[in-house]
Short mmCIF file of C-alpha atoms and ligand atoms in Angstrom, two decimals:
data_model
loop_
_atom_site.label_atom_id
_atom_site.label_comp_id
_atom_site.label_asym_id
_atom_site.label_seq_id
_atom_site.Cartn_x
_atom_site.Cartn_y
_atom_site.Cartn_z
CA UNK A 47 0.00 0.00 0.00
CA UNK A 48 2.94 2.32 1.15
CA UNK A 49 4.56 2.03 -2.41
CA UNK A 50 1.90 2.44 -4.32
CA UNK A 51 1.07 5.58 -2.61
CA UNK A 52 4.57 6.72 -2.78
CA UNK A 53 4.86 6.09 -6.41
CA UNK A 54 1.22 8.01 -7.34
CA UNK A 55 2.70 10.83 -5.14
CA UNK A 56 6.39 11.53 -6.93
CA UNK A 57 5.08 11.64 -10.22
CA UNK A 58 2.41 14.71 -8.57
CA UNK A 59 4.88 16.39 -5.82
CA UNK A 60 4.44 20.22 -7.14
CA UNK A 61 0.65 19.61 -8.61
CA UNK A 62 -0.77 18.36 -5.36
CA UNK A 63 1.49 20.72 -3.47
CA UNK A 64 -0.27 23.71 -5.27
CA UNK A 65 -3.83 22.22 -4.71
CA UNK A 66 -3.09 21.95 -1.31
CA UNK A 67 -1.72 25.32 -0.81
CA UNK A 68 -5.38 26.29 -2.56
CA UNK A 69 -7.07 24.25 -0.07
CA UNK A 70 -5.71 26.52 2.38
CA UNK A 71 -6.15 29.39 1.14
CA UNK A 72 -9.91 28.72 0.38
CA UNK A 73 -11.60 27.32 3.06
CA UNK A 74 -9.40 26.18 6.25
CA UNK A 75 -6.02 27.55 7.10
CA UNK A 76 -4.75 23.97 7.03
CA UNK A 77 -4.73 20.96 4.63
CA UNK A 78 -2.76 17.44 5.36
CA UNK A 79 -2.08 15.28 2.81
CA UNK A 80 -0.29 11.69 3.48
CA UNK A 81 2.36 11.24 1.21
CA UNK A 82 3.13 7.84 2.73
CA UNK A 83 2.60 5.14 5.32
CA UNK A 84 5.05 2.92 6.69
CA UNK A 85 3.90 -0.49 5.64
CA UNK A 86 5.16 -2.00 9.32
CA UNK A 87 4.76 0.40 11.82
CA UNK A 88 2.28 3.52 12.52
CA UNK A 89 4.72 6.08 10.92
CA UNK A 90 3.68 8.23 7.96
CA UNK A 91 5.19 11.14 5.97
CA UNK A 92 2.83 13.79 5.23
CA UNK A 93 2.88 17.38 4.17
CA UNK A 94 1.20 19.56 6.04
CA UNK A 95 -0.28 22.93 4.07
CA UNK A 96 -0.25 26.15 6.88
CA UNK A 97 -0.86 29.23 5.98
CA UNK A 98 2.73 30.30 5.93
CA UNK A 99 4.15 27.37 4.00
CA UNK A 100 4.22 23.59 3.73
CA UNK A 101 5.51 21.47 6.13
CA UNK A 102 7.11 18.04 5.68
CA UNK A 103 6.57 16.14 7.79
CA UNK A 104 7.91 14.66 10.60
CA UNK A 105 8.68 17.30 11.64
CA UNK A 106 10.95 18.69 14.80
CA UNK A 107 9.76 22.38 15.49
CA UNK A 108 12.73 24.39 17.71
CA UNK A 109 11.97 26.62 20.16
CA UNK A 110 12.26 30.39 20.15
CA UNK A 111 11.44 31.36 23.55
CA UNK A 112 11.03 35.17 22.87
CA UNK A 113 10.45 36.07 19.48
CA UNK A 114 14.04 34.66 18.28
CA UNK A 115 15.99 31.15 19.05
CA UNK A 116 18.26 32.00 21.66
CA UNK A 117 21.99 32.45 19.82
CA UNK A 118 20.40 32.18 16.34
CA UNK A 119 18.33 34.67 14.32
CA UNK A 120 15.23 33.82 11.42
CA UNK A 121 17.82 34.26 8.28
CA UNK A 122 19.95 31.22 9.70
CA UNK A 123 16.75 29.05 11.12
CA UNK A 124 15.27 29.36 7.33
CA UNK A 125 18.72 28.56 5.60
CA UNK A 126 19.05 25.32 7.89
CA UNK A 127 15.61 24.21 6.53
CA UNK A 128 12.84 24.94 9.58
CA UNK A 129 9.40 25.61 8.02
CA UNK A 130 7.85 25.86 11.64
CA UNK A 131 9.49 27.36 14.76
CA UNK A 132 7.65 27.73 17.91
CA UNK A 133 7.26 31.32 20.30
CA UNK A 134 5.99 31.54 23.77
CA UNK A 135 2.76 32.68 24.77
CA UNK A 136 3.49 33.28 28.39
CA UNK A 137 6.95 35.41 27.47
CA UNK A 138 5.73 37.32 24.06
CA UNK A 139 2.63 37.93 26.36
CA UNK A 140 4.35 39.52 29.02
CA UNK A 141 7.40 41.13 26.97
CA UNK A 142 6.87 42.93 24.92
CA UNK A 143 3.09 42.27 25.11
CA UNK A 144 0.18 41.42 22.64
CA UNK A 145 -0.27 45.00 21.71
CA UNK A 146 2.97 45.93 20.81
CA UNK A 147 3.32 43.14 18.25
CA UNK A 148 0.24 43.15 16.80
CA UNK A 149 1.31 46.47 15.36
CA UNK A 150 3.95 44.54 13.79
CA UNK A 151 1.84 42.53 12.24
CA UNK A 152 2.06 39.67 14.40
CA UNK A 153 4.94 37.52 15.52
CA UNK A 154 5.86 36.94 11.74
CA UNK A 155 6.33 40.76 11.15
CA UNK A 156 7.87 41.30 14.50
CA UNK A 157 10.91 38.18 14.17
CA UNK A 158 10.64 38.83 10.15
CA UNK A 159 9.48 35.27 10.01
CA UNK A 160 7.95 34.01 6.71
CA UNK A 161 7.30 30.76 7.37
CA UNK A 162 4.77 29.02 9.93
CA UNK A 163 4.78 29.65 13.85
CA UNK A 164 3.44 27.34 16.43
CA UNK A 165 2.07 29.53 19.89
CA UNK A 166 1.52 27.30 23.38
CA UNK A 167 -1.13 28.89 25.31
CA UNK A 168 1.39 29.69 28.17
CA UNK A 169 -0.27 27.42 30.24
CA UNK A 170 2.38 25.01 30.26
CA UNK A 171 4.49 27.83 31.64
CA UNK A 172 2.57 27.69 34.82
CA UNK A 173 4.06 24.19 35.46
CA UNK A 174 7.62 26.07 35.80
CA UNK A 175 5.57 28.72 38.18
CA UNK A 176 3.60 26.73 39.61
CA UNK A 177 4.58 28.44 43.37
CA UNK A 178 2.85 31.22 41.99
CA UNK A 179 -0.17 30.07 40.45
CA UNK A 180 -3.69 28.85 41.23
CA UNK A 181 -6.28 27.41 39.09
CA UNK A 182 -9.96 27.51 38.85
CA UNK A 183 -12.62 26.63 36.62
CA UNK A 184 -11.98 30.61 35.59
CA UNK A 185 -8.05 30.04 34.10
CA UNK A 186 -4.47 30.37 35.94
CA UNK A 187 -4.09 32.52 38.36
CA UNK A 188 -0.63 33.64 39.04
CA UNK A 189 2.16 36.88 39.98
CA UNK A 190 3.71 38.43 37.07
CA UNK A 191 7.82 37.88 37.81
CA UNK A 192 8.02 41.08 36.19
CA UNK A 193 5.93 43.12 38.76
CA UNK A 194 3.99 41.32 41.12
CA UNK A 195 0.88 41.90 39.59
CA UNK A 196 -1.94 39.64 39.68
CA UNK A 197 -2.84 38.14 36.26
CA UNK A 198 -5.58 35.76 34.98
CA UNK A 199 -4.85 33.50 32.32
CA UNK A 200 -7.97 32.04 30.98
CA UNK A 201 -9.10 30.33 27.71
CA UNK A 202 -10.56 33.50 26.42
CA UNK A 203 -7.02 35.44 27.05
CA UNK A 204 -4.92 32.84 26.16
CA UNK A 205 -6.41 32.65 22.35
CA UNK A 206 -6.65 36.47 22.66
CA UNK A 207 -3.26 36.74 22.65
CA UNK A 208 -2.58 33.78 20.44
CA UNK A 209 -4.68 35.70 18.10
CA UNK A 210 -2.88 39.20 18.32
CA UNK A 211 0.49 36.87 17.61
CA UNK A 212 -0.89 35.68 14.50
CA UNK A 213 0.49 32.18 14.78
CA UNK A 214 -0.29 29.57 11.86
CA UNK A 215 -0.79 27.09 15.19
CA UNK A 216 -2.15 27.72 18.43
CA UNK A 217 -2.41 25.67 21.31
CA UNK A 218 -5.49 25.17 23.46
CA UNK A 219 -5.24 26.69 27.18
CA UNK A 220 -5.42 22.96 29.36
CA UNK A 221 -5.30 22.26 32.92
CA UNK A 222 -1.80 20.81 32.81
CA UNK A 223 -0.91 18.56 35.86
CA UNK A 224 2.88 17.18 36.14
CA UNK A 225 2.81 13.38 34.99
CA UNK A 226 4.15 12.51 37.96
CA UNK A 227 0.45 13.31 40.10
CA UNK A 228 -1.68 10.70 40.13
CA UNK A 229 -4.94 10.45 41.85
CA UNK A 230 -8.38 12.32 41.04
CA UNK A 231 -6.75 16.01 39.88
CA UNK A 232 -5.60 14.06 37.27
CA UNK A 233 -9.16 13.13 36.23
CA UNK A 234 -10.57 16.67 37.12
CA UNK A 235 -7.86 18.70 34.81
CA UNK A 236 -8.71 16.02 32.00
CA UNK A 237 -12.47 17.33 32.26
CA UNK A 238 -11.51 20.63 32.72
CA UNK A 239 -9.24 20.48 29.54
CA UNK A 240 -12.09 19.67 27.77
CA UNK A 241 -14.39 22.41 28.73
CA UNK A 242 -11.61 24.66 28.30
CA UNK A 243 -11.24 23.43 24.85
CA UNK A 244 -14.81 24.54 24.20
CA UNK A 245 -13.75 27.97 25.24
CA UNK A 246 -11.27 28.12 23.48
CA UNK A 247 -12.90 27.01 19.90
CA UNK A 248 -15.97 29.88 20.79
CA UNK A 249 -12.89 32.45 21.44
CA UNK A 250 -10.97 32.45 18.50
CA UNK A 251 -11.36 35.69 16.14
CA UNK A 252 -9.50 34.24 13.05
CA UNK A 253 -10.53 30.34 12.66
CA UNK A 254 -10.05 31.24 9.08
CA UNK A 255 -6.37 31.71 9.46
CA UNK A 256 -5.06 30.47 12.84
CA UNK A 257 -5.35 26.70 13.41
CA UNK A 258 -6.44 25.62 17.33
CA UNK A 259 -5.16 22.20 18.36
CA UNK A 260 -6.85 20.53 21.08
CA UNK A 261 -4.49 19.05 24.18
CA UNK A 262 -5.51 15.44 24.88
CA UNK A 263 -4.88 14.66 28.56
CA UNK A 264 -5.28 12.24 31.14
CA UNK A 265 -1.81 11.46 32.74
CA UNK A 266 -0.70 8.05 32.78
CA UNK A 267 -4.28 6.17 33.16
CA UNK A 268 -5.51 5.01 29.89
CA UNK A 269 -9.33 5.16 30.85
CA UNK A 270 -8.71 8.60 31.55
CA UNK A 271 -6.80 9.46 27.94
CA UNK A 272 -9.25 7.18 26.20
CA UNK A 273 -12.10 9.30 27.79
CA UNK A 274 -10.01 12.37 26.48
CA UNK A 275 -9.71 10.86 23.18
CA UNK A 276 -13.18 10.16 22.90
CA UNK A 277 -14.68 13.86 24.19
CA UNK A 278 -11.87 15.77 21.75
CA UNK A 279 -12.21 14.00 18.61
CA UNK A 280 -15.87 14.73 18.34
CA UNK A 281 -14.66 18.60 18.37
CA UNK A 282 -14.09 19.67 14.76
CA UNK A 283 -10.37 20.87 15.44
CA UNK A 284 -7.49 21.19 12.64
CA UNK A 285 -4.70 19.24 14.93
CA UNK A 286 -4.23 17.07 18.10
CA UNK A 287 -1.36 17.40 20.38
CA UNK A 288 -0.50 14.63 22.99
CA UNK A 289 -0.05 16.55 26.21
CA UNK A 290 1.05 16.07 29.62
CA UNK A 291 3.90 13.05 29.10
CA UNK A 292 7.55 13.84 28.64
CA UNK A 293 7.17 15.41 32.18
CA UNK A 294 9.58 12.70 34.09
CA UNK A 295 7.34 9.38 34.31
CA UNK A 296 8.39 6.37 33.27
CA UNK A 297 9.33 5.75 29.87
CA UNK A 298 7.60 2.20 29.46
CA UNK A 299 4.20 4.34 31.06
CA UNK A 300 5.28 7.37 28.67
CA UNK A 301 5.66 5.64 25.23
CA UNK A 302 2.06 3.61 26.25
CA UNK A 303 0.19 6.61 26.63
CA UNK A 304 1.81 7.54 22.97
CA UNK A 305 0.64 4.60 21.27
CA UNK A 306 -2.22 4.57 22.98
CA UNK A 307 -3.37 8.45 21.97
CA UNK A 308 -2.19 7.89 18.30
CA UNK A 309 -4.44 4.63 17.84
CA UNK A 310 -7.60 7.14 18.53
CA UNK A 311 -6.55 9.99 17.02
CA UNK A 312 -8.00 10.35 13.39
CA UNK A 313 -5.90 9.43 10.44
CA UNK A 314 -6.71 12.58 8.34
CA UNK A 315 -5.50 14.95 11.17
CA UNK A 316 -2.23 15.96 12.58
CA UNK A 317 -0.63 14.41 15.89
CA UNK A 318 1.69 16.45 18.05
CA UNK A 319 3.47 15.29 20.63
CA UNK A 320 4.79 17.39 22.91
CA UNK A 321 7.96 18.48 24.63
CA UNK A 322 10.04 15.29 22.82
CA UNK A 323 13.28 15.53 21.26
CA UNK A 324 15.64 13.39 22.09
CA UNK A 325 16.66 11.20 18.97
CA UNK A 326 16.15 8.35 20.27
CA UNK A 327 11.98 9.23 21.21
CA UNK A 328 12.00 11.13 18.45
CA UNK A 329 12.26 7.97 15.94
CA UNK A 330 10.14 5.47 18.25
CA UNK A 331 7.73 7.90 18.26
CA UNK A 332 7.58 8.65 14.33
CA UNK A 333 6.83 4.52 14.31
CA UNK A 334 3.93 5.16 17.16
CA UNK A 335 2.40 7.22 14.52
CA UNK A 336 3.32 10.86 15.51
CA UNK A 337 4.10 13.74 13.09
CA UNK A 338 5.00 16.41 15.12
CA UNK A 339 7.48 16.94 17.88
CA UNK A 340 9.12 20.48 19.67
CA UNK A 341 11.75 20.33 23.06
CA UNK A 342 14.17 22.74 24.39
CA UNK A 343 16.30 20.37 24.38
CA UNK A 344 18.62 20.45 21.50
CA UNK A 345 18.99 24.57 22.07
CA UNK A 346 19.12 24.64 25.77
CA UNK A 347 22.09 22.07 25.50
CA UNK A 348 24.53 23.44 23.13
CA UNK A 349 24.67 26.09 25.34
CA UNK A 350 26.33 23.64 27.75
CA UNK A 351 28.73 22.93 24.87
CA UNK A 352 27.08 19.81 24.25
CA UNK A 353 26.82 18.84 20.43
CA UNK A 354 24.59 16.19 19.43
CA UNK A 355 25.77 13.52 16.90
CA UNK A 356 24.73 10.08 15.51
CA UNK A 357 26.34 8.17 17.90
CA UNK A 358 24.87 10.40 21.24
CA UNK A 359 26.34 13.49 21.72
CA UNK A 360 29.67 15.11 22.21
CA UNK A 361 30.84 17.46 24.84
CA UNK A 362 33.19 19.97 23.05
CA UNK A 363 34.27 21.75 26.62
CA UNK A 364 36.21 17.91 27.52
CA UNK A 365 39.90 18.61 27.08
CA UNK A 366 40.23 15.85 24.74
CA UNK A 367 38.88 17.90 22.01
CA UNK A 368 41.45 20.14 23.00
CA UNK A 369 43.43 19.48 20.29
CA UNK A 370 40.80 17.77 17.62
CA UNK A 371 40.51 19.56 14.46
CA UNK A 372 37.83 17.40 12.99
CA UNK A 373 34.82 19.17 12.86
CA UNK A 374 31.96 18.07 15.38
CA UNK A 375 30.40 15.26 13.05
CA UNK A 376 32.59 14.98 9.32
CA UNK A 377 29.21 13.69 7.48
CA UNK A 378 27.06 17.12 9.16
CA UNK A 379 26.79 19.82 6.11
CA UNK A 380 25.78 22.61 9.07
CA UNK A 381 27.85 26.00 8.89
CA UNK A 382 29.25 25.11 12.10
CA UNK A 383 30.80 21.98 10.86
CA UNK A 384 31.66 23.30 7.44
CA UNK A 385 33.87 25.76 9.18
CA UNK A 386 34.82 25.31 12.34
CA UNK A 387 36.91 22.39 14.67
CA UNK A 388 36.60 20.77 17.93
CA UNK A 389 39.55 22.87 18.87
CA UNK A 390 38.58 25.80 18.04
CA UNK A 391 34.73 25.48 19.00
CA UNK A 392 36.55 24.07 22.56
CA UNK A 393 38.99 27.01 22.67
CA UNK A 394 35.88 29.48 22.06
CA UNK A 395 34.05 28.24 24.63
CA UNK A 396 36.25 29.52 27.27
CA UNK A 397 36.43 33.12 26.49
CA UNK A 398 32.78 33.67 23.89
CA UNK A 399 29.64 33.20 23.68
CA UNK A 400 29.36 33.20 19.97
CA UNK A 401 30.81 28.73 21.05
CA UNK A 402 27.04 28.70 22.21
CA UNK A 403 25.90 29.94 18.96
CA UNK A 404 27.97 27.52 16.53
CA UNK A 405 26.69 24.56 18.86
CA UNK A 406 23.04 26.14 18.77
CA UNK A 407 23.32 26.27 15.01
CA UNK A 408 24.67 22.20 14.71
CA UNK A 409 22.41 21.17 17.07
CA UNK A 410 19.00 22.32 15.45
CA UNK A 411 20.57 21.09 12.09
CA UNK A 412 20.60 17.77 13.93
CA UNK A 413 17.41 18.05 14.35
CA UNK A 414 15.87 18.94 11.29
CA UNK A 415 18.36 16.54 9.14
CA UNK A 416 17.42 13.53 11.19
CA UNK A 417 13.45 14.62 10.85
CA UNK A 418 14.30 14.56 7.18
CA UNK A 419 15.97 10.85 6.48
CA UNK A 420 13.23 9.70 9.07
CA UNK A 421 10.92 10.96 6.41
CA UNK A 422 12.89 10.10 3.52
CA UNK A 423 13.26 6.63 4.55
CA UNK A 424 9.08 6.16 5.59
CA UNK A 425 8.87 7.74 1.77
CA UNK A 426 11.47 4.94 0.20
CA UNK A 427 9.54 2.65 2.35
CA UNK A 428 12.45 1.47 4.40
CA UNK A 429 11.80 3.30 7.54
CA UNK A 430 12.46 0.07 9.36
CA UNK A 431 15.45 -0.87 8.29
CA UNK A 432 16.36 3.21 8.98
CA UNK A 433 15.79 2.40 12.34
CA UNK A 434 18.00 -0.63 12.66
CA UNK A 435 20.75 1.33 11.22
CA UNK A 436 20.35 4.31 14.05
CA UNK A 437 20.25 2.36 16.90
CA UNK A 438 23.50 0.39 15.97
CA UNK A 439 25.09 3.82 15.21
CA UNK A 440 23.57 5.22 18.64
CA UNK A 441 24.69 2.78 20.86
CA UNK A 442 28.27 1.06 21.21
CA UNK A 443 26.24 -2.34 21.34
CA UNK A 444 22.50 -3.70 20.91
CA UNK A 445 22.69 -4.70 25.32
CA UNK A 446 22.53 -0.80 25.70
CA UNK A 447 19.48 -0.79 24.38
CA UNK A 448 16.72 1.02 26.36
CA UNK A 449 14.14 -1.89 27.20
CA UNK A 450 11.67 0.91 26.68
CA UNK A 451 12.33 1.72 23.13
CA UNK A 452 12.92 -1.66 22.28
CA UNK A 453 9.28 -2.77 23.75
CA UNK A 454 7.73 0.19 21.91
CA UNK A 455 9.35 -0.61 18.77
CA UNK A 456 8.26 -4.29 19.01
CA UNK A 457 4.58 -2.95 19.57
CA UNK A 458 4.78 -1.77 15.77
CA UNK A 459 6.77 -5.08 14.62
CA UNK A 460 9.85 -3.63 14.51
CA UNK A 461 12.33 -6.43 16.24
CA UNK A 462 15.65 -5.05 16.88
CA UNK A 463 18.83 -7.64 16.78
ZN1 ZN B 135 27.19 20.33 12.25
#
């Protein structure tokens, strides 16, 4: 079925790609279109039509926490290849405000961003604050850090200011509980994700050109997430995202809740799963069926002066590197690599901060190349044999394993050896 599919599609890339950049321009700001299912596991390649550009995916979206990627500006995010980045709500809301960059025509106008952006509804932000919030059936109560100030965030002013940022995505304001809590808030911020959901949808100014995803929930019970499943996919929403894992349970709990959401979740929409990017999830979680992924990660640790690679990662600050001049990976085409050596990248590190910027730079091109054989290979239809090949390359021998991934990869008939 896969081939066939992929064959039909290669001979139409740039005709279907046009009709589906019609479709969203006509009636809703988004259009998916599966270019290809993996004949053994859940994975697909698909390409996603927003209204600031097509997206192929799957897809890793990097974070820029206020406006820009820390260490990295627009012009070098587009030339690496991202055709989605992702701002903060709870920041861009705060500094430099809603107002201000709505007069700049929305985030796009204010970064000088032409390509899609992806807004969370700053909820998840509350987590991090959570010493200073309180929530009610109303929204999030909490203290501005920057003045004290009392502020509400509810569903209404969460897609209010999602709307003044103009973002091609936004995210649903939910009652986000750490995946560690277990017990019945778990089951009360499910429902109350739901009926904030509903808020949300009757909020939004611009459902002709701003997408709402809803957040399933429902921590790490499955009657609770299949409940979630259940009350969300009857809501006529562009997008699902797969919230509240990733937040320091157990892996063999976090990749069952995965599989679990994407089994429910209809085939003609697109999954999101969020706050994943580690490789390794990143590719068992393409096989459970998931399209769309976004972490800190990758950014927040080359300014550590760790670089990842394909065989883990590679601290450039260890004196052994001292001395290296290979670049950080010889197969990575990044500008970093293309340039620059261990040494000097290690020598850097001590005095600069532009180190944190080469890493930031090799890092997200990581990212987005690995997204891209991931989908290349689901498109050849050899995605399994792709993953065979990254694992051995990840880790010095098949005993290191995580038992997790190799569970989770069985689950979609993928035996590794
Ligand atoms: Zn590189």
């Amino acid at each position: 079925m896969a081939a066939a599919t992929v064959r039909g599609v290669d001979r139409n890339t740039s005709e279907s790609l046009m009709s589906l950049k019609k479709a969203v321009t006509a009636a809703s700001p988004l259009a998916l279109r599966i270019v290809a299912e993996c004949p053994v596991t859940k994975a697909r390649a698909c390409d996603l039509a927003l209204p600031h550009w097509t997206v192929s995916t799957p897809v890793f979206m990097p974070v820029g926490t206020q406006g820009t990627l820390k260490g990295i500006t627009a012009d070098q995010l587009e030339s690496l290849g991202c055709q989605i980045c992702l701002g903060n709500t709870y920041h861009l809301g705060m500094r430099p405000g809603p107002d201000l960059i709505e007069r700049a025509n929305g985030l796009h106008g204010f970064m000088n961003w032409k390509r899609n952006l992806l807004t969370d509804s700053g909820g998840f932000q509350m987590v991090s604050l959570v010493e200073l919030s309180e929530v009610t059936e109303e929204g999030v109560k909490f203290k501005s850090p920057y003045d004290g100030k009392e502020i509400l965030l509810s569903p209404e002013k969460s897609i209010s200011i999602q709307n003044s940022l103009g973002s091609d995505i936004m995210m649903q304001l939910d009652d986000v509980v750490s995946s560690t809590v277990k017990g019945p808030r778990v089951e009360e911020a499910m429902h109350r994700s739901i009926r904030w959901l509903d808020r949300c949808i009757a909020a939004n100014k611009h459902p002709d050109r701003q997408n709402l995803f809803a957040i399933i929930q429902g921590g790490l019970d499955a009657q609770l997430r299949k409940a979630c499943l259940n009350e969300m996919t009857q809501r006529d929403v562009p997008g699902f995202a797969i919230g509240g894992l990733s937040g320091g349970e157990e892996k063999d709990d976090f990749w069952r809740m995965v599989t679990l959401s994407t089994d429910y979740l209809p085939r003609e929409k697109p999954r999101y799963l969020m706050g994943v990017g580690y490789a390794v999830d990143l590719v068992v979680c393409v096989a459970l069926g998931c399209d769309m992924f976004d972490c800190v990660f990758p950014t927040r640790t080359a300014r550590f002066g760790s670089a990842l690679v394909p065989w883990g990662s590679l601290q450039v600050k260890q004196k052994q590197y001292a001395k290296d001049f290979q670049p950080i990976d010889p197969d990575c085409q990044c500008p970093t690599c293309k340039r620059h050596s261990r040494a000097y990248l290690h020598a850097l590190f001590k005095s600069d901060t532009a180190a944190m910027h080469h890493v930031t730079i090799h890092n997200i091109s990581y990212q987005l190349t690995l997204m891209r054989s991931v989908r290349q290979s689901i498109v050849d239809g050899r995605f399994p044999e792709f993953i065979r090949t990254f694992m051995k390359r990840m880790f010095p021998s098949p005993d290191q394993y995580p038992g997790w991934a190799m569970e989770a990869l069985a689950s979609v008939n993928v035996a590794l050896d």
